[in-house]
Coordinates of C-alpha atoms in Angstrom, one line a residue:
T16 CA 133.4 68.4 102.7
K17 CA 133.6 66.3 105.9
V18 CA 136.1 67.5 108.4
E19 CA 137.1 65.8 111.7
V20 CA 138.7 67.9 114.4
I21 CA 141.0 66.1 116.9
K22 CA 142.1 67.5 120.2
T23 CA 145.2 65.8 121.7
M24 CA 146.0 65.3 125.3
S25 CA 148.7 68.0 125.1
G26 CA 146.0 70.5 124.0
K27 CA 147.0 70.7 120.3
H28 CA 144.3 70.6 117.6
Y29 CA 144.4 68.8 114.3
A30 CA 141.8 68.6 111.4
T31 CA 141.5 65.7 109.0
I32 CA 140.1 66.3 105.6
G33 CA 140.0 63.2 103.4
D34 CA 143.4 61.6 103.9
Q35 CA 145.2 64.9 105.0
V36 CA 146.0 65.7 108.6
L37 CA 146.4 69.4 109.2
R38 CA 147.6 71.1 112.4
M39 CA 145.3 73.9 113.6
E40 CA 146.5 77.2 115.2
V41 CA 144.7 79.8 117.3
I42 CA 144.6 83.1 115.4
K43 CA 144.1 86.4 117.2
A44 CA 140.8 88.1 116.3
H45 CA 142.6 91.4 115.4
Q46 CA 146.3 92.2 114.8
E47 CA 147.6 95.8 114.8
Q48 CA 149.7 95.1 111.7
S49 CA 150.2 92.2 109.4
P50 CA 153.5 90.5 110.1
E51 CA 154.1 90.1 106.3
L52 CA 154.2 93.9 105.7
D53 CA 157.1 96.1 106.0
N54 CA 157.1 98.9 108.6
P55 CA 154.4 101.5 107.7
V56 CA 155.6 104.7 106.0
T57 CA 154.6 107.9 107.7
V58 CA 153.6 110.8 105.4
K59 CA 154.4 114.3 106.5
K60 CA 151.5 116.8 106.2
S61 CA 152.4 120.0 104.4
K62 CA 151.4 123.3 105.9
A63 CA 148.6 125.2 104.3
R64 CA 149.8 128.1 102.2
I65 CA 147.8 131.3 102.5
P66 CA 148.3 133.6 99.6
A67 CA 149.5 137.1 100.2
A68 CA 147.1 140.0 100.6
N69 CA 148.0 141.4 97.1
H70 CA 147.5 138.0 95.4
P71 CA 145.0 138.1 92.4
W72 CA 142.9 135.4 93.9
R73 CA 142.2 137.5 97.0
G74 CA 141.6 140.6 94.9
A75 CA 138.8 138.8 93.0
I76 CA 137.1 137.7 96.2
R77 CA 137.4 141.2 97.7
K78 CA 135.7 142.8 94.7
K79 CA 133.0 140.2 94.7
Y80 CA 132.0 140.8 98.4
E81 CA 133.1 144.4 98.8
N82 CA 129.8 145.9 97.9
G83 CA 127.4 143.6 99.8
N84 CA 129.3 142.2 102.8
K85 CA 132.1 144.4 104.2
E86 CA 132.7 142.2 107.3
L87 CA 133.3 139.1 105.1
A88 CA 135.6 141.0 102.8
Y89 CA 137.6 142.2 105.8
A90 CA 137.8 138.7 107.2
I91 CA 139.0 137.2 103.9
M92 CA 141.6 140.0 103.4
H93 CA 143.0 139.7 106.9
G94 CA 142.9 135.9 107.4

């Protein structure tokens, strides 16, 4: 498609495509936020939950490592 760009004396730019005349605008290369979107929603991070020392999950890991690696078992049991 053949396009003709016209720059006026006032500094405005227009493009002609066929019999249409369109006004051109300068667009920033990067915008922080799209103006069409609503304000962004912030999501609260939940705290990590560490199970209690007598929790069954911790007991299974303790039994698994108790025989071979006492330091790791101690670290797991005491956070």
